[in-house]
Coordinates of C-alpha atoms (C1' of nucleotides) in Angstrom, one line a residue:
Chain M
M210 CA 0.2 4.1 24.0
S211 CA 1.7 1.0 22.4
T212 CA -0.6 -2.0 23.2
H213 CA 2.4 -4.1 24.0
T214 CA 1.9 -6.2 27.1
P215 CA 4.9 -8.2 28.2
D216 CA 2.5 -9.6 30.9
R217 CA 2.8 -13.0 32.4
P218 CA 4.6 -15.5 30.2
R219 CA 1.7 -17.4 28.7
R220 CA 1.4 -21.0 29.5
R221 CA -0.1 -23.6 27.3
G222 CA -3.5 -25.1 27.7
R223 CA -6.7 -23.7 29.0
P224 CA -6.1 -20.7 31.2
P225 CA -7.5 -20.6 34.8
K226 CA -11.0 -19.1 34.9
D227 CA -10.0 -15.7 36.2
S228 CA -6.4 -15.1 35.3
A229 CA -6.8 -14.7 31.6
R230 CA -8.5 -11.7 30.0
P231 CA -11.7 -13.1 28.5
Y232 CA -11.9 -14.1 24.9
A233 CA -13.7 -11.0 23.8
E234 CA -11.2 -8.7 25.4
T235 CA -8.2 -10.3 23.7
R236 CA -10.1 -10.3 20.4
N237 CA -10.7 -6.7 20.9
A238 CA -7.1 -6.0 21.7
L239 CA -6.1 -7.7 18.4
I240 CA -8.5 -5.6 16.5
Q241 CA -7.2 -2.4 18.1
A242 CA -3.6 -3.4 17.4
G243 CA -4.6 -4.3 13.8
L244 CA -6.1 -0.9 13.3
A245 CA -3.0 0.8 14.6
V246 CA -0.8 -1.1 12.2
L247 CA -3.0 -1.2 9.1
T248 CA -3.8 2.5 9.2
E249 CA -0.1 3.0 8.9
K250 CA 1.1 0.3 6.5
G251 CA -2.0 -1.1 4.8
Y252 CA -3.0 -4.7 4.6
S253 CA -0.7 -6.6 2.2
S254 CA 2.6 -5.7 3.6
V255 CA 1.8 -6.5 7.1
G256 CA 2.0 -9.9 8.6
I257 CA -0.3 -11.2 11.4
D258 CA 2.5 -11.9 13.8
E259 CA 3.5 -8.2 13.9
I260 CA 0.1 -7.6 15.2
L261 CA 0.1 -10.7 17.4
R262 CA 3.4 -9.8 19.0
S263 CA 2.3 -6.2 19.7
V264 CA -0.6 -7.6 21.9
G265 CA 1.4 -10.4 23.4
V266 CA -0.7 -13.1 21.9
P267 CA 1.1 -16.2 20.5
K268 CA 1.0 -16.8 16.8
G269 CA -0.6 -20.1 17.3
S270 CA -3.6 -18.4 18.8
F271 CA -4.6 -16.4 15.8
Y272 CA -6.9 -18.9 14.4
H273 CA -8.6 -19.2 17.7
Y274 CA -9.8 -15.7 17.3
F275 CA -10.2 -15.3 13.5
K276 CA -10.8 -17.7 10.8
S277 CA -8.2 -16.2 8.5
K278 CA -6.3 -13.0 7.8
E279 CA -9.0 -12.1 5.3
V280 CA -11.8 -12.2 7.7
F281 CA -9.6 -10.4 10.2
G282 CA -9.2 -7.7 7.6
Q283 CA -13.0 -7.6 7.1
E284 CA -13.5 -7.1 10.7
L285 CA -11.0 -4.3 10.8
I286 CA -12.8 -2.5 8.0
S287 CA -16.1 -2.6 9.8
A288 CA -14.6 -1.7 13.1
Y289 CA -12.9 1.3 11.6
G290 CA -16.1 2.2 9.7
L291 CA -18.1 2.2 12.8
Y292 CA -15.5 4.0 14.8
F293 CA -15.5 6.9 12.3
A294 CA -19.3 6.8 12.0
R295 CA -19.6 7.3 15.7
K296 CA -17.1 10.1 15.6
L297 CA -19.0 11.7 12.8
D298 CA -22.2 11.5 14.7
R299 CA -20.6 13.0 17.8
F300 CA -19.6 16.0 15.8
L301 CA -22.2 16.3 13.1
L302 CA -25.2 15.9 15.3
D303 CA -24.1 18.4 17.9
D304 CA -26.8 20.9 17.5
S305 CA -25.3 23.5 19.8
L306 CA -23.2 24.5 16.8
S307 CA -24.1 25.5 13.3
P308 CA -23.8 22.7 10.8
L309 CA -20.8 24.0 9.0
T310 CA -19.1 24.6 12.3
R311 CA -19.7 21.0 13.2
I312 CA -17.9 19.9 10.0
R313 CA -15.1 22.2 10.8
H314 CA -14.7 20.7 14.2
F315 CA -14.7 17.2 12.9
V316 CA -12.0 18.1 10.4
Q317 CA -10.0 19.7 13.2
D318 CA -10.3 16.6 15.3
A319 CA -9.3 14.2 12.5
S320 CA -6.3 16.4 11.6
Q321 CA -5.1 16.4 15.2
G322 CA -5.5 12.7 15.1
M323 CA -3.0 12.5 12.3
A324 CA -0.7 14.9 13.9
R325 CA -0.7 12.8 17.1
H326 CA 0.9 9.9 15.1
D327 CA 3.3 12.1 13.2
F328 CA 1.4 11.7 10.0
R329 CA 2.4 8.1 9.6
R330 CA -1.1 6.8 10.1
G331 CA -3.8 7.7 7.5
C332 CA -7.2 6.4 6.8
L333 CA -7.6 2.7 6.8
I334 CA -10.3 2.8 4.1
G335 CA -8.2 5.0 1.9
N336 CA -5.2 2.8 2.4
L337 CA -7.0 -0.3 1.4
G338 CA -8.8 1.4 -1.5
Q339 CA -5.4 2.4 -2.8
E340 CA -4.0 -1.2 -2.7
M341 CA -7.2 -2.7 -3.9
S342 CA -5.5 -4.6 -6.6
L343 CA -3.5 -6.6 -4.0
L344 CA -6.5 -7.3 -1.8
P345 CA -9.1 -10.1 -1.5
E346 CA -11.9 -9.1 -3.7
S347 CA -14.3 -9.4 -0.8
F348 CA -13.0 -6.1 0.6
R349 CA -14.2 -4.1 -2.3
A350 CA -17.9 -3.9 -1.6
Q351 CA -17.2 -3.4 2.1
L352 CA -14.9 -0.5 1.6
K353 CA -17.4 1.1 -0.8
E354 CA -20.1 0.8 1.8
V355 CA -18.1 2.5 4.4
F356 CA -17.5 5.5 2.1
E357 CA -21.2 5.6 1.4
D358 CA -22.1 5.5 5.0
W359 CA -19.7 8.4 5.9
Q360 CA -21.0 10.3 3.0
A361 CA -24.6 9.9 4.0
R362 CA -23.9 11.2 7.4
T363 CA -22.0 14.2 6.0
A364 CA -24.8 14.9 3.4
S365 CA -27.3 15.0 6.2
C366 CA -25.3 17.6 8.0
L367 CA -25.0 19.6 4.8
R368 CA -28.8 19.4 4.4
D369 CA -29.1 21.0 7.9
A370 CA -26.7 23.6 6.7
Q371 CA -29.1 24.4 3.8
A372 CA -32.0 24.5 6.1
C373 CA -30.5 27.3 8.1
G374 CA -29.1 29.1 5.1
E375 CA -25.4 28.3 5.6
V376 CA -25.3 26.6 2.2
A377 CA -27.2 27.5 -1.0
A378 CA -30.2 25.3 -1.5
T379 CA -29.2 24.9 -5.1
L380 CA -26.3 22.6 -4.3
D381 CA -26.7 18.8 -4.0
P382 CA -25.7 17.7 -0.6
D383 CA -25.0 14.2 -1.7
Q384 CA -22.7 15.3 -4.4
L385 CA -21.0 17.7 -2.0
A386 CA -20.5 15.0 0.5
E387 CA -19.0 12.6 -2.0
W388 CA -16.8 15.4 -3.1
F389 CA -15.7 16.2 0.4
W390 CA -14.7 12.6 1.1
T391 CA -12.9 12.1 -2.2
G392 CA -10.9 15.3 -1.6
W393 CA -10.3 14.4 2.0
E394 CA -8.7 11.1 1.1
G395 CA -6.4 12.9 -1.3
A396 CA -5.6 15.4 1.4
V397 CA -4.7 12.7 3.8
L398 CA -2.4 11.2 1.3
R399 CA -0.6 14.5 0.9
A400 CA -0.5 15.0 4.6
K401 CA 1.3 11.7 5.0
L402 CA 3.7 12.6 2.2
E403 CA 4.5 16.1 3.6
A404 CA 4.3 15.0 7.2
S405 CA 2.2 18.0 7.8
S406 CA -1.4 19.0 8.4
E407 CA -1.2 21.8 5.9
P408 CA -2.7 19.8 3.1
L409 CA -5.7 18.9 5.2
E410 CA -6.2 22.5 6.2
R411 CA -5.8 23.8 2.7
F412 CA -8.2 21.3 1.3
T413 CA -10.9 22.0 3.8
E414 CA -10.4 25.7 3.5
G415 CA -11.1 25.3 -0.2
F416 CA -14.1 23.2 0.4
F417 CA -15.7 25.9 2.6
Q418 CA -14.8 28.6 0.1
L419 CA -16.7 26.6 -2.4
L420 CA -19.8 26.4 -0.2
Q421 CA -19.5 30.1 0.5
A422 CA -19.2 31.1 -3.1
H423 CA -22.4 29.4 -4.0
A424 CA -24.2 30.8 -1.0
G425 CA -23.2 34.3 -2.0
R426 CA -24.8 34.2 -5.5
Chain Q
M334 CA 1.1 -4.6 -24.5
S335 CA 2.9 -6.7 -21.9
T336 CA 6.6 -6.0 -22.2
H337 CA 7.4 -9.7 -21.9
T338 CA 10.1 -10.6 -24.4
P339 CA 10.9 -14.3 -24.5
D340 CA 13.6 -13.4 -27.0
R341 CA 16.7 -15.3 -27.5
P342 CA 17.8 -17.3 -24.5
R343 CA 20.4 -15.1 -23.1
R344 CA 23.9 -16.3 -23.0
R345 CA 26.4 -15.6 -20.4
G346 CA 29.3 -13.2 -20.8
R347 CA 29.7 -10.1 -22.9
P348 CA 27.3 -10.1 -25.8
P349 CA 28.5 -9.5 -29.3
K350 CA 28.6 -5.9 -30.3
D351 CA 25.4 -5.9 -32.3
S352 CA 23.2 -8.8 -31.2
A353 CA 22.3 -7.4 -27.8
R354 CA 20.0 -4.5 -27.3
P355 CA 22.2 -1.8 -26.0
Y356 CA 22.6 -1.0 -22.4
A357 CA 20.3 2.0 -22.5
E358 CA 17.6 0.1 -24.2
T359 CA 17.4 -2.6 -21.6
R360 CA 17.6 -0.1 -18.9
N361 CA 14.7 1.6 -20.4
A362 CA 12.7 -1.6 -20.7
L363 CA 13.2 -2.2 -17.0
I364 CA 12.0 1.3 -16.2
Q365 CA 9.0 0.8 -18.4
A366 CA 8.1 -2.5 -16.8
G367 CA 8.7 -1.1 -13.4
L368 CA 6.2 1.6 -14.0
A369 CA 3.6 -0.8 -15.1
V370 CA 4.0 -2.9 -12.0
L371 CA 4.5 -0.1 -9.5
T372 CA 1.5 1.9 -10.7
E373 CA -0.6 -1.1 -9.9
K374 CA 1.0 -2.4 -6.7
G375 CA 3.2 0.2 -5.2
Y376 CA 6.8 -0.2 -4.2
S377 CA 7.1 -2.2 -1.1
S378 CA 5.1 -5.2 -2.0
V379 CA 6.8 -5.7 -5.3
G380 CA 10.1 -7.6 -5.8
I381 CA 12.6 -6.8 -8.4
D382 CA 12.5 -10.2 -10.0
E383 CA 8.8 -9.7 -10.9
I384 CA 10.0 -6.8 -13.0
L385 CA 13.1 -8.5 -14.2
R386 CA 11.2 -11.5 -15.4
S387 CA 8.6 -9.5 -17.2
V388 CA 11.4 -8.0 -19.3
G389 CA 13.4 -11.2 -19.6
V390 CA 16.4 -9.8 -17.9
P391 CA 18.1 -12.3 -15.5
K392 CA 18.0 -11.4 -11.9
G393 CA 21.8 -11.3 -11.7
S394 CA 21.8 -8.4 -14.1
F395 CA 19.8 -6.0 -12.0
Y396 CA 22.8 -4.5 -10.3
H397 CA 24.4 -4.0 -13.5
Y398 CA 21.7 -1.5 -14.4
F399 CA 20.8 0.0 -11.0
K400 CA 22.7 0.4 -7.8
S401 CA 19.9 -0.8 -5.7
K402 CA 16.1 -1.1 -5.5
E403 CA 16.0 2.3 -3.9
V404 CA 17.7 4.1 -6.7
F405 CA 15.6 2.1 -9.1
G406 CA 12.6 3.5 -7.4
Q407 CA 14.0 7.0 -7.5
E408 CA 14.4 6.7 -11.2
L409 CA 10.9 5.4 -11.6
I410 CA 9.6 8.4 -9.8
S411 CA 11.4 10.9 -12.0
A412 CA 10.5 9.0 -15.1
Y413 CA 6.9 9.0 -14.2
G414 CA 7.0 12.7 -13.2
L415 CA 8.5 13.5 -16.5
Y416 CA 6.1 11.4 -18.4
F417 CA 3.1 13.2 -16.9
A418 CA 4.7 16.6 -17.2
R419 CA 5.0 16.0 -20.9
K420 CA 1.5 14.8 -21.1
L421 CA 0.4 17.9 -19.2
D422 CA 2.2 20.1 -21.6
R423 CA 0.8 18.4 -24.6
F424 CA -2.7 19.1 -23.4
L425 CA -2.4 22.3 -21.4
L426 CA -0.3 24.3 -23.9
D427 CA -2.5 23.5 -26.8
D428 CA -3.7 27.0 -27.6
S429 CA -6.2 25.8 -30.2
L430 CA -8.5 25.2 -27.3
S431 CA -9.7 27.3 -24.4
P432 CA -7.7 26.7 -21.2
L433 CA -10.5 25.0 -19.4
T434 CA -11.2 22.8 -22.3
R435 CA -7.5 21.8 -22.3
I436 CA -7.8 20.7 -18.7
R437 CA -11.0 18.8 -19.6
H438 CA -9.2 16.9 -22.3
F439 CA -6.3 16.1 -20.1
V440 CA -8.6 14.6 -17.5
Q441 CA -10.4 12.7 -20.2
D442 CA -7.2 11.2 -21.4
A443 CA -6.0 10.2 -17.9
S444 CA -9.4 8.7 -17.2
Q445 CA -9.2 6.6 -20.4
G446 CA -5.8 5.5 -19.4
M447 CA -7.1 4.1 -16.1
A448 CA -10.0 2.4 -17.9
R449 CA -7.5 0.8 -20.3
H450 CA -6.0 -1.1 -17.4
D451 CA -9.3 -1.9 -15.8
F452 CA -8.7 0.6 -13.0
R453 CA -6.0 -1.5 -11.5
R454 CA -3.3 0.9 -12.2
G455 CA -3.4 4.3 -10.5
C456 CA -0.9 7.1 -10.1
L457 CA 2.5 6.1 -9.1
I458 CA 3.1 9.3 -7.1
G459 CA -0.2 8.8 -5.3
N460 CA 0.6 5.1 -4.6
L461 CA 4.0 5.9 -3.1
G462 CA 2.7 8.9 -1.2
Q463 CA 0.2 6.6 0.4
E464 CA 2.8 4.0 1.5
M465 CA 5.3 6.7 2.5
S466 CA 5.8 5.2 5.9
L467 CA 7.2 2.0 4.3
L468 CA 9.5 3.8 1.9
P469 CA 13.0 5.0 1.9
E470 CA 13.0 8.5 3.3
S471 CA 14.8 9.7 0.1
F472 CA 11.5 9.3 -1.8
R473 CA 9.7 11.9 0.2
A474 CA 11.2 15.1 -1.2
Q475 CA 11.2 13.7 -4.7
L476 CA 7.5 12.9 -4.6
K477 CA 6.7 16.3 -3.2
E478 CA 8.6 17.9 -6.0
V479 CA 6.7 16.0 -8.7
F480 CA 3.4 17.2 -7.2
E481 CA 4.7 20.7 -7.2
D482 CA 5.8 20.5 -10.8
W483 CA 2.4 19.2 -11.9
Q484 CA 0.7 21.8 -10.0
A485 CA 2.8 24.6 -11.4
R486 CA 1.9 23.5 -14.9
T487 CA -1.7 23.3 -14.0
A488 CA -1.7 26.7 -12.3
S489 CA -0.2 28.3 -15.4
C490 CA -3.1 27.0 -17.5
L491 CA -5.5 28.3 -15.0
R492 CA -3.8 31.7 -15.2
D493 CA -4.5 31.6 -19.0
A494 CA -8.1 30.8 -18.1
Q495 CA -8.2 33.9 -16.0
A496 CA -6.7 36.0 -18.8
C497 CA -9.5 35.0 -21.1
G498 CA -12.2 35.4 -18.6
E499 CA -13.0 31.7 -18.1
V500 CA -12.1 31.8 -14.5
A501 CA -12.7 34.7 -12.1
A502 CA -9.5 36.8 -11.5
T503 CA -10.2 36.7 -7.7
L504 CA -9.2 33.1 -7.4
D505 CA -5.7 32.0 -6.7
P506 CA -4.5 29.7 -9.5
D507 CA -1.9 28.0 -7.3
Q508 CA -4.4 27.2 -4.7
L509 CA -6.8 25.9 -7.3
A510 CA -4.1 23.7 -8.8
E511 CA -3.1 22.2 -5.5
W512 CA -6.7 21.6 -4.9
F513 CA -7.2 20.0 -8.2
W514 CA -4.3 17.6 -7.7
T515 CA -5.3 16.7 -4.1
G516 CA -8.8 15.9 -5.2
W517 CA -7.6 14.1 -8.2
E518 CA -5.5 11.7 -6.2
G519 CA -8.5 11.0 -4.0
A520 CA -10.6 10.4 -7.1
V521 CA -8.1 8.0 -8.5
L522 CA -8.2 6.1 -5.3
R523 CA -11.9 5.8 -5.5
A524 CA -11.8 4.9 -9.1
K525 CA -9.6 1.9 -8.3
L526 CA -11.9 0.9 -5.5
E527 CA -15.0 1.1 -7.6
A528 CA -13.3 -0.1 -10.8
S529 CA -15.1 2.7 -12.6
S530 CA -14.3 6.1 -14.0
E531 CA -17.3 7.7 -12.4
P532 CA -15.4 9.0 -9.4
L533 CA -13.0 10.7 -11.7
E534 CA -15.8 12.3 -13.7
R535 CA -17.8 13.3 -10.7
F536 CA -14.7 14.9 -9.1
T537 CA -13.8 16.9 -12.2
E538 CA -17.4 18.0 -12.8
G539 CA -17.4 19.4 -9.3
F540 CA -14.1 21.1 -9.9
F541 CA -15.4 22.9 -12.9
Q542 CA -18.6 23.8 -11.2
L543 CA -16.5 25.4 -8.6
L544 CA -14.7 27.5 -11.1
Q545 CA -17.9 28.5 -12.7
A546 CA -19.6 29.5 -9.5
H547 CA -16.9 32.0 -8.8
A548 CA -16.9 33.3 -12.4
G549 CA -20.6 34.0 -12.2
R550 CA -20.4 36.3 -9.2
Chain G
dG602 C1' -11.3 -39.4 41.4
dG603 C1' -11.7 -39.5 36.7
dA604 C1' -13.7 -39.3 32.1
dA605 C1' -15.4 -36.0 28.8
dC606 C1' -15.2 -31.7 27.1
dA607 C1' -13.6 -26.8 26.3
dA608 C1' -10.0 -23.4 25.7
dT609 C1' -5.6 -22.3 24.4
dT610 C1' -1.0 -22.5 22.1
dA611 C1' 3.7 -24.6 20.6
dG612 C1' 5.8 -25.5 16.9
dA613 C1' 6.5 -26.9 12.7
dC614 C1' 4.8 -27.1 7.8
dC615 C1' 6.0 -25.7 3.3
dG616 C1' 6.7 -22.7 0.2
dG617 C1' 7.8 -18.4 -0.9
dG618 C1' 10.4 -14.4 -1.1
dT619 C1' 13.9 -10.6 0.1
dG620 C1' 17.9 -7.6 -1.9
dT621 C1' 22.6 -8.3 -2.8
dC622 C1' 27.1 -9.9 -4.5
dT623 C1' 30.9 -12.8 -6.1
dA624 C1' 32.9 -15.6 -9.3
dG625 C1' 32.7 -16.7 -13.8
dT626 C1' 32.0 -16.4 -18.8
dT627 C1' 32.2 -14.1 -23.0
dT628 C1' 33.5 -10.3 -26.0
dT629 C1' 36.1 -6.3 -27.3
dT630 C1' 40.1 -3.5 -27.2
dG631 C1' 44.9 -2.4 -27.9
Chain S
dC693 C1' 47.2 -12.6 -26.8
dA694 C1' 46.8 -10.2 -22.5
dA695 C1' 43.9 -6.8 -20.3
dA696 C1' 39.8 -4.7 -19.8
dA697 C1' 34.8 -4.4 -20.3
dA698 C1' 30.1 -6.3 -20.4
dC699 C1' 27.2 -9.3 -18.7
dT700 C1' 24.9 -13.1 -15.7
dA701 C1' 24.4 -17.8 -13.0
dG702 C1' 23.6 -19.0 -9.0
dA703 C1' 23.8 -18.9 -4.4
dC704 C1' 24.0 -16.3 0.0
dA705 C1' 21.7 -15.6 4.2
dC706 C1' 18.0 -14.4 5.6
dC707 C1' 13.2 -13.6 7.3
dC708 C1' 8.8 -14.2 6.1
dG709 C1' 4.0 -15.7 4.8
dG710 C1' -0.6 -17.9 6.5
dT711 C1' -2.2 -22.2 8.3
dC712 C1' -3.1 -26.3 11.1
dT713 C1' -2.5 -30.4 14.0
dA714 C1' -1.4 -32.2 18.2
dA715 C1' -0.5 -31.4 22.7
dT716 C1' -1.4 -29.2 27.0
dT717 C1' -4.1 -27.4 30.7
dG718 C1' -8.6 -26.2 33.0
dT719 C1' -13.4 -27.0 34.0
dT720 C1' -17.5 -29.7 34.5
dC721 C1' -20.2 -33.2 36.1
dC722 C1' -20.8 -37.8 37.6

DNA sequence: GGAACAATTAGACCGGGTGTCTAGTTTTTG
DNA sequence: CAAAAACTAGACACCCGGTCTAATTGTTCC
């Protein structure tokens, strides 16, 4: 599924009206390729031409699509944030399942995603958070917001779980959600290290045990 | 506390018997400086001369002290592992306190450590785990071992906690310890991102609540 | 047909860095 | 005083970084 397109050898100058994929499409391909690379290697140790080359876009064109590497990064963050927000919704709003089962399914899906790339790719947001000290300061707030967004969606599902008695009403869903995401990022890190999904599984198992323990009181 | 030593301007050739700090001392200074830099920026985006310069050792000397950057990294990992193992022992074996209190103190200390460097430095092992896909494969096993070592020490303290009734005997200390360290790494990441110790505190608070919930059953 | 404008990219800018190693200088040893 | 040991200058041989201007090609509209 490499996005590499050895295509037609690109000519200079304005492309004929039809032959070229439209601006938006190329831009999109760049973002896609950027995500693939940055989820694996982070931001600072990746050069733009690695991404450019993987899409078959000449280096000179980069600034036609993005003002700088920094704003490219910003766009990757929000694309990734959105991508996951949608994924979360797809799972967590599926009311054919009990709320906790929805979370379980989400986790399963994410874990399969990592396995599919041999545990080389992790979470973009986690990666960048980790290397924050090497990053443009503008990334910080954005990354924080993404976490908050994911957490809000998760908390809402946990509230549903409380409503139907799957989780004790005494627990704070927001705290639980923050907890979940903090732990999850740690688990992703260990999964990359061990090249195995076990850390992910063990972490989530523990998380559900926690919910259960309280429910049982 | 920067290790920079503008010292005497180093002369070429073999130094007189006394005047120079001995081999081991310089080596040590390099390791110390390496830790400071790598805990902040990781391995792959740091060049050796940044470290060399901060200690005032000329670039040409590096290979006198270490065979390569890779083995330098290996040595940093084990130095850091040991450093933390000792710190853990200092706290977790202090039997003037209850086992859980010991853990609390350790966490407090680690959290102050991060604050002291304005949340720019994190955990070396976590940093490297995160960038595993950019690292020499030889690091993987070593990093894993460090985690296991830390976990074992933590588990042992949790067993003490069970012995004196602070933690329910039904829980598995090893699982709890792995859990703790997974979550902790996640919390460190968030602390760097938010430049605040709150993620650390919120995570540990949750961890202790978990232990308590089970104890209360 | 041809000017004006829009879209795209070649190619170089310039400065930086990478890890490594050899050849050399200086001291100590015997 | 020769041989061995301890240390380092300086260069090697790259490959790279992000950025931007000037050139090229297509379209539009008269």
